[in-house]
mmCIF file of C-alpha atoms and ligand atoms in Angstrom:
data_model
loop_
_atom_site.group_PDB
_atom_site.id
_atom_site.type_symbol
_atom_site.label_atom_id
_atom_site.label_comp_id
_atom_site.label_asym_id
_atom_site.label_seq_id
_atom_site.Cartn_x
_atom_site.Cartn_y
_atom_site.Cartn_z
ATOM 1 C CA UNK A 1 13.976 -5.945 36.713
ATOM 2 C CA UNK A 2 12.632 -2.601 36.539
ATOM 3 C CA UNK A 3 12.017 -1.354 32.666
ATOM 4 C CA UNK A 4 12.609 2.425 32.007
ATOM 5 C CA UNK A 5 10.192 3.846 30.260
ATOM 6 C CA UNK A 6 10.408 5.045 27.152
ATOM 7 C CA UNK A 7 8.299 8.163 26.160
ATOM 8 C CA UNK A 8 6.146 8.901 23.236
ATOM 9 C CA UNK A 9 5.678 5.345 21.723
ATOM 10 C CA UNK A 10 2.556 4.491 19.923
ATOM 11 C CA UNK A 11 1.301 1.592 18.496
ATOM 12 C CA UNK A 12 0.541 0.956 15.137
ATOM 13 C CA UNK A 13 -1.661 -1.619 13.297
ATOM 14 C CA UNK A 14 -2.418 -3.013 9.579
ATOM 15 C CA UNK A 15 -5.794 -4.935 9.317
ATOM 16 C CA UNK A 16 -5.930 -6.475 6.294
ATOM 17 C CA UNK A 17 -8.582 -9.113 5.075
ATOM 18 C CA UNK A 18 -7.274 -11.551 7.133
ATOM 19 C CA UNK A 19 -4.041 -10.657 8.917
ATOM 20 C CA UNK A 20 -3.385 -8.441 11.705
ATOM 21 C CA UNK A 21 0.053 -7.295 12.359
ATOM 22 C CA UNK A 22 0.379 -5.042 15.834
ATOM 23 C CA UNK A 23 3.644 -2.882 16.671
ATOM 24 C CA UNK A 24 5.162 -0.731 19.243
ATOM 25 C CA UNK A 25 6.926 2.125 17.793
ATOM 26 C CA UNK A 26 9.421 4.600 18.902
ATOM 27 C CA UNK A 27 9.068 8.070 17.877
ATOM 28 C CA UNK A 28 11.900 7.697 15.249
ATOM 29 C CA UNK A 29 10.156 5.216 13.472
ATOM 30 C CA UNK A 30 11.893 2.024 15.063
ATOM 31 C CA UNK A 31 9.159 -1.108 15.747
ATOM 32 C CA UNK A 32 10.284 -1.867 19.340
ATOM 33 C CA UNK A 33 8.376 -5.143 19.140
ATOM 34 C CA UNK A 34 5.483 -6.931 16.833
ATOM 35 C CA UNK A 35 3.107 -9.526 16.933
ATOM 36 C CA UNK A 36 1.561 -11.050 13.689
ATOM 37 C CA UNK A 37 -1.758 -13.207 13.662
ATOM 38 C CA UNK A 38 -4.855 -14.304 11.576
ATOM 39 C CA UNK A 39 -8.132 -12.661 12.157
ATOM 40 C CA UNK A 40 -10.765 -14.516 13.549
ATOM 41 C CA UNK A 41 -12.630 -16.031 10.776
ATOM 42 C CA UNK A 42 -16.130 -14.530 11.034
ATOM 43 C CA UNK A 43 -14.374 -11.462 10.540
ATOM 44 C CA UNK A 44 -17.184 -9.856 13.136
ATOM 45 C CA UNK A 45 -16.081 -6.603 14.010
ATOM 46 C CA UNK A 46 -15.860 -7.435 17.558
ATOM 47 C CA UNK A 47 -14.134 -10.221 17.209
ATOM 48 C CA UNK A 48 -11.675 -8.713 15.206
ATOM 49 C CA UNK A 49 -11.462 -5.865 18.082
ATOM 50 C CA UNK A 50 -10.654 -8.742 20.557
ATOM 51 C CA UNK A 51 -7.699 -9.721 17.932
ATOM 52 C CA UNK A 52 -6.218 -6.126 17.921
ATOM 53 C CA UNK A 53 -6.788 -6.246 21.796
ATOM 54 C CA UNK A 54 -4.647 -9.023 21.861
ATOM 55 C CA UNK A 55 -2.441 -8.085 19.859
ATOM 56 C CA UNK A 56 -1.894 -4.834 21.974
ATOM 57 C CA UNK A 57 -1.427 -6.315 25.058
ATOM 58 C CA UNK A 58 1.800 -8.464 23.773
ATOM 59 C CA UNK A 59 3.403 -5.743 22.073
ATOM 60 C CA UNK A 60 2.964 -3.837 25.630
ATOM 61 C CA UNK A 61 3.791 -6.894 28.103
ATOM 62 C CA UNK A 62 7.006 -7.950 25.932
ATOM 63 C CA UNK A 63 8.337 -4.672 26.152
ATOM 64 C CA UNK A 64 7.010 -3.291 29.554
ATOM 65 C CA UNK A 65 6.339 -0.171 28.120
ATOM 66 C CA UNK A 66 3.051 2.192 28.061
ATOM 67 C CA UNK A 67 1.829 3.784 24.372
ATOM 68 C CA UNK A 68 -0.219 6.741 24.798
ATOM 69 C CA UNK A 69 -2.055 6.547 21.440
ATOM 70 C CA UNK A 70 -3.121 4.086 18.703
ATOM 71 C CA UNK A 71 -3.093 4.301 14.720
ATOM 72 C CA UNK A 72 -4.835 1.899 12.407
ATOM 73 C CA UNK A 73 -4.551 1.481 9.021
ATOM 74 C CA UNK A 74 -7.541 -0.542 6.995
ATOM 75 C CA UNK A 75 -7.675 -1.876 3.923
ATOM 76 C CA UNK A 76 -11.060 0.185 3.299
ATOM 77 C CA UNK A 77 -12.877 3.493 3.166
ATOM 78 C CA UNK A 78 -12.324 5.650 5.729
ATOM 79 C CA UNK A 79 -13.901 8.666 6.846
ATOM 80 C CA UNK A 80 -12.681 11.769 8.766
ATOM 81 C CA UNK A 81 -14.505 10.639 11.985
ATOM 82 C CA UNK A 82 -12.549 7.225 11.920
ATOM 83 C CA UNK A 83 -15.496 4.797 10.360
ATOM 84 C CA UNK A 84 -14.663 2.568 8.247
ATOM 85 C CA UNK A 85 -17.206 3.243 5.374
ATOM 86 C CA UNK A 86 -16.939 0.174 3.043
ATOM 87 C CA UNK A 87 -14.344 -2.975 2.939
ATOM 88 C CA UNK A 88 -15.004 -5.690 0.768
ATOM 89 C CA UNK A 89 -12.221 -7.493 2.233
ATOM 90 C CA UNK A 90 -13.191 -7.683 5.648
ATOM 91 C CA UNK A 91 -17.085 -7.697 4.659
ATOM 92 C CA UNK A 92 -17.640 -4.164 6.824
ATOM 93 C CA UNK A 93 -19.873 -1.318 6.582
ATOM 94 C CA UNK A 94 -19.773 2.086 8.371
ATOM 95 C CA UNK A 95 -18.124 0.259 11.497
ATOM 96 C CA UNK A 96 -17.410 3.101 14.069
ATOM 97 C CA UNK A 97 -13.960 1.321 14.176
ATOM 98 C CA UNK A 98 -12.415 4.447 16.287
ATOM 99 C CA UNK A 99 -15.034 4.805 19.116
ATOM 100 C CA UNK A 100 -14.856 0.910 19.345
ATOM 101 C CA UNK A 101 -11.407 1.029 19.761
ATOM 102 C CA UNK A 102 -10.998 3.628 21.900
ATOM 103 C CA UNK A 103 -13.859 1.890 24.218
ATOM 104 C CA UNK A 104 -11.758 -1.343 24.269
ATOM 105 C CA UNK A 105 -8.206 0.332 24.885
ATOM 106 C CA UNK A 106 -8.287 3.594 26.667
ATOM 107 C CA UNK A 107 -6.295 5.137 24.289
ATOM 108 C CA UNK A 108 -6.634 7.689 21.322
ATOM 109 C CA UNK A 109 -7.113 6.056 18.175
ATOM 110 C CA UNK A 110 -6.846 6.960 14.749
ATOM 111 C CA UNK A 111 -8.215 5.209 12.215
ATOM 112 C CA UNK A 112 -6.948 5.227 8.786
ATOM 113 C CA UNK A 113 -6.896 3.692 5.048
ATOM 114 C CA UNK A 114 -3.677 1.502 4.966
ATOM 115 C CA UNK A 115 -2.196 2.479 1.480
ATOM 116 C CA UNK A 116 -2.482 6.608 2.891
ATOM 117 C CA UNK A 117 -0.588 4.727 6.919
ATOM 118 C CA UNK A 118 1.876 3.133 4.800
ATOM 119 C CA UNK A 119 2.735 6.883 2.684
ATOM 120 C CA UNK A 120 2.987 8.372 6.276
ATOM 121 C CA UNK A 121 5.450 5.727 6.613
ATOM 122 C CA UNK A 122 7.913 6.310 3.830
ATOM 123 C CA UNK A 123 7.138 10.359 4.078
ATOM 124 C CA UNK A 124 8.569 10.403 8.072
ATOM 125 C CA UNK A 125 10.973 7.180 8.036
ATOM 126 C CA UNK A 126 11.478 5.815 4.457
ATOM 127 C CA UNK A 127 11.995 6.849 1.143
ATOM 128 C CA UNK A 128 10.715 10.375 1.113
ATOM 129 C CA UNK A 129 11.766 11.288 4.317
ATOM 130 C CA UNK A 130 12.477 15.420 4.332
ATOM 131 C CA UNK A 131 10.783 15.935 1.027
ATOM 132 C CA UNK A 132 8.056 18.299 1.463
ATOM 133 C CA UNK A 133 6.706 17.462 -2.625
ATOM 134 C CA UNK A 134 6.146 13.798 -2.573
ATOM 135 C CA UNK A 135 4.126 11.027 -4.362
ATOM 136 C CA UNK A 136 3.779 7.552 -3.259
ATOM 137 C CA UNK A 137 2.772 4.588 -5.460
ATOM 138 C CA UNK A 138 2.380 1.237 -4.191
ATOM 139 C CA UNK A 139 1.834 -1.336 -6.441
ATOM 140 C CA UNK A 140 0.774 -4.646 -4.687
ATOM 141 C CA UNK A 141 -2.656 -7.205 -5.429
ATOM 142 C CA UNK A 142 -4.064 -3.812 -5.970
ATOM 143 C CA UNK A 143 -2.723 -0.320 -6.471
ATOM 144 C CA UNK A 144 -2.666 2.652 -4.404
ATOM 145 C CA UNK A 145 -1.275 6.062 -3.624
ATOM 146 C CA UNK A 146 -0.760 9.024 -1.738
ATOM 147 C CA UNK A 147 0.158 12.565 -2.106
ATOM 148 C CA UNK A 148 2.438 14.583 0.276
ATOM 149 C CA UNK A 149 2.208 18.981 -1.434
ATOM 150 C CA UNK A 150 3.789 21.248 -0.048
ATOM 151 C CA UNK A 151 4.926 19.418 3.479
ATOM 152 C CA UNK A 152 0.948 18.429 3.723
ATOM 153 C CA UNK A 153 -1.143 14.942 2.929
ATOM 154 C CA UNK A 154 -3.874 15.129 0.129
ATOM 155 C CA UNK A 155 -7.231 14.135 1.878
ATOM 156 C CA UNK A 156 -9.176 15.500 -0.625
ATOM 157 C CA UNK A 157 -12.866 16.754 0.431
ATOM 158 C CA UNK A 158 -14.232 13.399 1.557
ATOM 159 C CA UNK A 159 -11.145 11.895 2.845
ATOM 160 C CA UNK A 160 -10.292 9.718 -0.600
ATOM 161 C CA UNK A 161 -7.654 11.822 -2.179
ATOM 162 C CA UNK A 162 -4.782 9.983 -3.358
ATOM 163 C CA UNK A 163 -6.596 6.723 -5.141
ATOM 164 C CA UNK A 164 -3.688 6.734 -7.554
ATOM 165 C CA UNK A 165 -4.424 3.156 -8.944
ATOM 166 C CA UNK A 166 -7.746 4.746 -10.830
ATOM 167 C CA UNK A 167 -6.467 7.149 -12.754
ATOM 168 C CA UNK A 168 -7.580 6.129 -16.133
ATOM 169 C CA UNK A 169 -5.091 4.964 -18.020
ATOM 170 C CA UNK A 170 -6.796 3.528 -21.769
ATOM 171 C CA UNK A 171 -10.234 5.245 -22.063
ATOM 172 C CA UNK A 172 -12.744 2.221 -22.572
ATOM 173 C CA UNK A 173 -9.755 -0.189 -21.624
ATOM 174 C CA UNK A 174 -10.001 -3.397 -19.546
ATOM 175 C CA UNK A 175 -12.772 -3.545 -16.590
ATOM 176 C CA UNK A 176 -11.375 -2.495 -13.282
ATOM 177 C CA UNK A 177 -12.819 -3.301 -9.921
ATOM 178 C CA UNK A 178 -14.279 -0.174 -9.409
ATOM 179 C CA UNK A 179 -16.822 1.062 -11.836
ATOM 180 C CA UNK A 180 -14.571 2.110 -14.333
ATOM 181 C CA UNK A 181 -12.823 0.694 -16.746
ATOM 182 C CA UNK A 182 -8.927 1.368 -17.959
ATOM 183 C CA UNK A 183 -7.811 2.253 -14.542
ATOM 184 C CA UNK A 184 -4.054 2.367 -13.649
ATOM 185 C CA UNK A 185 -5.053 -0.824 -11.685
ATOM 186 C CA UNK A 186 -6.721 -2.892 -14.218
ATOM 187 C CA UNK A 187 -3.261 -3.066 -15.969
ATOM 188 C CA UNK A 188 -0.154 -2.891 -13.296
ATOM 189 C CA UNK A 189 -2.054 -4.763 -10.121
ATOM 190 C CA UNK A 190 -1.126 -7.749 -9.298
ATOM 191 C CA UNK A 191 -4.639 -9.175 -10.297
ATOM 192 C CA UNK A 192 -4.389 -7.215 -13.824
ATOM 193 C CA UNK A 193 -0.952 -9.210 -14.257
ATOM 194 C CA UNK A 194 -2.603 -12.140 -13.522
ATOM 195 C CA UNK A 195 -5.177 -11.692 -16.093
ATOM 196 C CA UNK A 196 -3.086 -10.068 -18.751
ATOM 197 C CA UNK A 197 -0.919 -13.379 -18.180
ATOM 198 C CA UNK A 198 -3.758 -15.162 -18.559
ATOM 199 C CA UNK A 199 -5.586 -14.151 -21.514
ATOM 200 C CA UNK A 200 -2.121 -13.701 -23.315
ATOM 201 C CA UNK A 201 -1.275 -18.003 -22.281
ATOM 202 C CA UNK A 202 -4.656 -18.669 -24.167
ATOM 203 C CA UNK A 203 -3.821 -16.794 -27.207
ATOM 204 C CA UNK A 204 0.225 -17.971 -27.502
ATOM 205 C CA UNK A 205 0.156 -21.423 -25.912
ATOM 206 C CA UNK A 206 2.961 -22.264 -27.409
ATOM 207 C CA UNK A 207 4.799 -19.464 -25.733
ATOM 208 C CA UNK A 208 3.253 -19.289 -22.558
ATOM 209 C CA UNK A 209 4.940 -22.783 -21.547
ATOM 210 C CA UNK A 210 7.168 -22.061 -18.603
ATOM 211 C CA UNK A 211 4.371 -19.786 -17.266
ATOM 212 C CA UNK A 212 2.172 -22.700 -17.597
ATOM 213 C CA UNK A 213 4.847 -25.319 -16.164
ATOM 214 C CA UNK A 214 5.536 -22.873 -12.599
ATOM 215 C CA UNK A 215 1.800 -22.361 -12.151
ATOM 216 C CA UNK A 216 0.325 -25.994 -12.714
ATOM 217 C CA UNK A 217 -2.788 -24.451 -15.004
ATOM 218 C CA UNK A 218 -3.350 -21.601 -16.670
ATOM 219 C CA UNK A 219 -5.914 -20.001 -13.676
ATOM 220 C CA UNK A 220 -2.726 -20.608 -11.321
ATOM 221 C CA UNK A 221 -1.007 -18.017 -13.133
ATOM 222 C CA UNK A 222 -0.211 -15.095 -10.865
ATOM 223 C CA UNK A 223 1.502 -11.587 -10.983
ATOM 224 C CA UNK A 224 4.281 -14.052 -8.840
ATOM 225 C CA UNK A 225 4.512 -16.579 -11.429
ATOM 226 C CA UNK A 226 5.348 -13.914 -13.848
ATOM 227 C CA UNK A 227 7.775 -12.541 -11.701
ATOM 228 C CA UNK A 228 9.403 -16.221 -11.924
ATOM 229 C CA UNK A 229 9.557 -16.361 -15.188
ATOM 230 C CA UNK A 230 11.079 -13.326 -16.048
ATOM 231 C CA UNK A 231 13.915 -13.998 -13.572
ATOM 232 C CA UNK A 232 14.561 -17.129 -15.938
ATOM 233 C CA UNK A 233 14.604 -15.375 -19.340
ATOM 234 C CA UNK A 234 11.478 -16.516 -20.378
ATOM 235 C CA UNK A 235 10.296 -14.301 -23.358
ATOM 236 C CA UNK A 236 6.785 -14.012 -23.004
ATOM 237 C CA UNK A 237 7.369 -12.731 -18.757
ATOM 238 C CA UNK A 238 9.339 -10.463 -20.208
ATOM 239 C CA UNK A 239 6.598 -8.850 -22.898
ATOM 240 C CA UNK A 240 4.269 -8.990 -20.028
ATOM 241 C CA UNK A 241 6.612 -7.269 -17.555
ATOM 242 C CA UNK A 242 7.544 -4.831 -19.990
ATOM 243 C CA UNK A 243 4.144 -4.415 -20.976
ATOM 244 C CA UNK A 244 3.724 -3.474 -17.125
ATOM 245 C CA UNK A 245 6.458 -1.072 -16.762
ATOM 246 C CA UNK A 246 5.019 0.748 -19.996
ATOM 247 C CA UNK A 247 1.462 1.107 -17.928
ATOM 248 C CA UNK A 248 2.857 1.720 -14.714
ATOM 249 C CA UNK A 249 4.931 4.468 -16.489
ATOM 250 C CA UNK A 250 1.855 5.891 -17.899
ATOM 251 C CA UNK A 251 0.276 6.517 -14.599
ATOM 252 C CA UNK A 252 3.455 8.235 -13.302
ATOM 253 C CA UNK A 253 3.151 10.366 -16.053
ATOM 254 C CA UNK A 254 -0.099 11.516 -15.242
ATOM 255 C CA UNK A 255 0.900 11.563 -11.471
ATOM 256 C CA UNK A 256 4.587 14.128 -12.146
ATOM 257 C CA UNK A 257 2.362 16.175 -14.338
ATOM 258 C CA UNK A 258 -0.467 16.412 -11.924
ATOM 259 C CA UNK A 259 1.463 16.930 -8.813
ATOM 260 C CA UNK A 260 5.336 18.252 -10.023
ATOM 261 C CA UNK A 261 6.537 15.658 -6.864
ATOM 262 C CA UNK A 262 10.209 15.890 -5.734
ATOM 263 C CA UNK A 263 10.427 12.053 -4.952
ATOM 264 C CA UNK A 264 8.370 9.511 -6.633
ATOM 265 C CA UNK A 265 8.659 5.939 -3.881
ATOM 266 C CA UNK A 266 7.857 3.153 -5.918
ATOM 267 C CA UNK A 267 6.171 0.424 -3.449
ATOM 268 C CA UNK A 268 3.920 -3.149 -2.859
ATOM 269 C CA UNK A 269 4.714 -6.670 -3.812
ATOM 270 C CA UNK A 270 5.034 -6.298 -7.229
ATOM 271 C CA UNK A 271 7.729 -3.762 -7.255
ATOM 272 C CA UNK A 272 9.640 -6.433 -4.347
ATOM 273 C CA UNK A 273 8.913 -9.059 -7.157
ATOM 274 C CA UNK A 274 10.254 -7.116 -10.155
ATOM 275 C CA UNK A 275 12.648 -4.175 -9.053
ATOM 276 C CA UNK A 276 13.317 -3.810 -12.629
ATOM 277 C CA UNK A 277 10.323 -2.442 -13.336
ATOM 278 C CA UNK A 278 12.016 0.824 -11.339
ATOM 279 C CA UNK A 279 14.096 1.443 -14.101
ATOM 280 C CA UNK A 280 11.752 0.853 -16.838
ATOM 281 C CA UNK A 281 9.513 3.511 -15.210
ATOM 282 C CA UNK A 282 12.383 5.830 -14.464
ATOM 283 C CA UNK A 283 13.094 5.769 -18.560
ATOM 284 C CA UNK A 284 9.628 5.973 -19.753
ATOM 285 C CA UNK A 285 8.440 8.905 -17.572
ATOM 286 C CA UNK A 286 11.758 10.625 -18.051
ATOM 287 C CA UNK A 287 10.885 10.959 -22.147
ATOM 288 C CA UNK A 288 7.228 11.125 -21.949
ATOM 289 C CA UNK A 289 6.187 13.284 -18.705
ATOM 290 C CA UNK A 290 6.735 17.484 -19.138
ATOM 291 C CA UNK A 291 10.055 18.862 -19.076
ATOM 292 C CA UNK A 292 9.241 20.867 -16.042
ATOM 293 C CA UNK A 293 7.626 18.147 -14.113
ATOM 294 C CA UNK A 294 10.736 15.777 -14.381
ATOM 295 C CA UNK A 295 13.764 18.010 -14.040
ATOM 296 C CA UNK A 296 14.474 17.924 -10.230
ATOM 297 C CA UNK A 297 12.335 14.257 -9.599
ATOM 298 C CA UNK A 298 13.696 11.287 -8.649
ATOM 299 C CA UNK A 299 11.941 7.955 -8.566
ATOM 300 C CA UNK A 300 13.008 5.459 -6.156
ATOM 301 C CA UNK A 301 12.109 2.559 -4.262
ATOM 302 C CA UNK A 302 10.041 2.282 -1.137
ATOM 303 C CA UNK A 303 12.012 1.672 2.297
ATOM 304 C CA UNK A 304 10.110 0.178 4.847
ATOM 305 C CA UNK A 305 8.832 -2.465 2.741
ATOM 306 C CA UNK A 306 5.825 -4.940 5.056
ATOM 307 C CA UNK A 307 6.544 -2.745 8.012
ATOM 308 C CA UNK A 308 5.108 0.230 6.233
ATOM 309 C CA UNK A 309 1.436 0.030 7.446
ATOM 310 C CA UNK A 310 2.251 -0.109 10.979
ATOM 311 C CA UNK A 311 5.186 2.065 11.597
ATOM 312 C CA UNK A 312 3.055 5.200 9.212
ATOM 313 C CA UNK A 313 -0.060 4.257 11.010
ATOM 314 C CA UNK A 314 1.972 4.084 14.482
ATOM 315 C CA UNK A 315 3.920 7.875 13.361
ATOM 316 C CA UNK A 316 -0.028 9.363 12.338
ATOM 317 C CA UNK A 317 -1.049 8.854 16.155
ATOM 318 C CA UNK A 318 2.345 9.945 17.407
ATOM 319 C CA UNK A 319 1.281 13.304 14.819
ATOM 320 C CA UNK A 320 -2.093 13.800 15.609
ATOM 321 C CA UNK A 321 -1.660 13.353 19.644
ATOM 322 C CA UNK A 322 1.448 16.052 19.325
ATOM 323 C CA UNK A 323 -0.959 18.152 17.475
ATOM 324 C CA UNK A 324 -3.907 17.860 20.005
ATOM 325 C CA UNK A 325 -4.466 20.525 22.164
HETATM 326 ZN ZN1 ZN B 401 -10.462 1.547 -11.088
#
């Protein structure tokens, strides 16, 4: 059987700490096929190379189709020239991850953080798709952002605009993973739950039973555990979600004020795991955020959901090879 072939595909990847997830993407957004897999353990960049290689070629041979560039989103600092600066996840520094790439495949690539691939996403083919005054929040293990103005992405002058989850929050307040402390993060991330759950079990034991009971021990608790809870009634998930919604809330503030978005797209696990929290942020920012910076915005819920970081990544190549000379 002879396959037509389709024009303008590109293929789009999310490298996490220790998945890979490779698709082939049409240029309306549609994942034409994908293949998930583990990274190889050592976590070697080459290695890893070989996995996205792989990866690659099965999206391609399924299909019988030809992509004429790559896009790569990394959980890590990236720079403008496509190397990946610092991931603790995957143990990397200043990999030249696009000249690697690029060596391997024969194709463009374009290398980018995840969190900014999976915005793309939801800018061109989810949530905030037309909307030229856009913010993105995704609120997963950890938290992150990114900012569409004016129909354009906020790189910022070293390529890290949009780190969302650090605005501070509670000057002085609880230690974040980055240097600071009181970040946006160290309160609505899925680790921060986690903790807050935590610490809040050892103080009201006799409340935090059912918590306690779904986990097995207290350090079992998770952000998901919570989420469990809550969907039962039990009252102390429900301080601790509320507690969430009033910090997540806080950031948006400071994010409507900041930017004036259009759309707000609420994103990540924890938002799948609690949708309520949409409407808890919805109420709070509504009363507390300037009048001017609320009256045309509408917060809503992310789209594309785990696809995100490969169909944006996958629609960035399809932008920058349109935009090439
Ligand atoms: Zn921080």
């Amino acid at each position: 059987m002879v396959v037509q072939k389709i024009k303008s595909l590109t293929l789009g990847v999310d490298l996490g700490g220790t998945k890979l997830n490779v698709g082939l993407v049409d240029a309306a957004g549609r994942l034409l096929s994908v293949h998930k897999s583990m990274i190889n353990i050592s976590k070697e960049p080459e290695t890893v190379i070989a996995d996205i290689s792989a990866g690659v070629e099965v999206c391609l041979s399924k299909t019988g189709q030809e992509a004429k560039a790559l896009g790569i989103g990394v959980a890590a600092q990236v720079d403008q020239k496509g190397v990946v600066r610092g991931s603790p996840n995957l143990g990397w520094r200043n990999v030249p991850l696009k000249k690697k790439l690029e060596k391997q495949l024969g194709l463009p690539v374009f290398v980018t953080n995840d969190v900014r691939a999976a915005t793309w996403g939801e800018w061109r083919y989810g949530s905030g798709r037309g909307v030229d005054d856009l913010a993105v929040l995704f609120v997963g293990t950890g938290v992150g952002g990114g900012i569409i103005t004016g129909g354009k992405l906020l790189t910022g002058c070293t390529n890290s605009g949009g780190e969302l989850g650090h605005i501070t929050i509670v000057f002085d307040g609880r230690k974040c993973r980055c240097p600071n402390n009181g970040c946006l993060e160290a309160y609505a991330g899925g680790w921060a739950i986690a903790e807050r759950a935590q610490e809040t079990i050892r103080t009201l034991s006799n409340k935090g039973r059912r918590l306690l009971a779904l986990a097995g021990s207290i350090n079992r608790v998770t952000a998901v555990t919570v989420s469990q809870a809550y969907r039962e009634g039990d009252l102390l998930a429900r301080l601790l979600v509320e507690e969430t919604g009033q910090y997540l809330a806080a950031g948006v503030v400071s994010i409507v004020n900041a930017f004036n978005p259009c759309v707000l797209v609420l994103g990540g696990g924890v938002i799948e795991g609690i949708p309520e929290l949409i409407q808890m942020v919805r109420e709070f920012t509504r009363n507390m955020a300037l009048e001017a910076s609320v009256e045309e915005l509408k917060i809503v819920k992310a789209a594309l959901g785990v696809d995100a970081v490969v169909i944006g990544a996958a629609a960035l190549a399809q932008n920058l090879v349109d935009k090439a000379p």
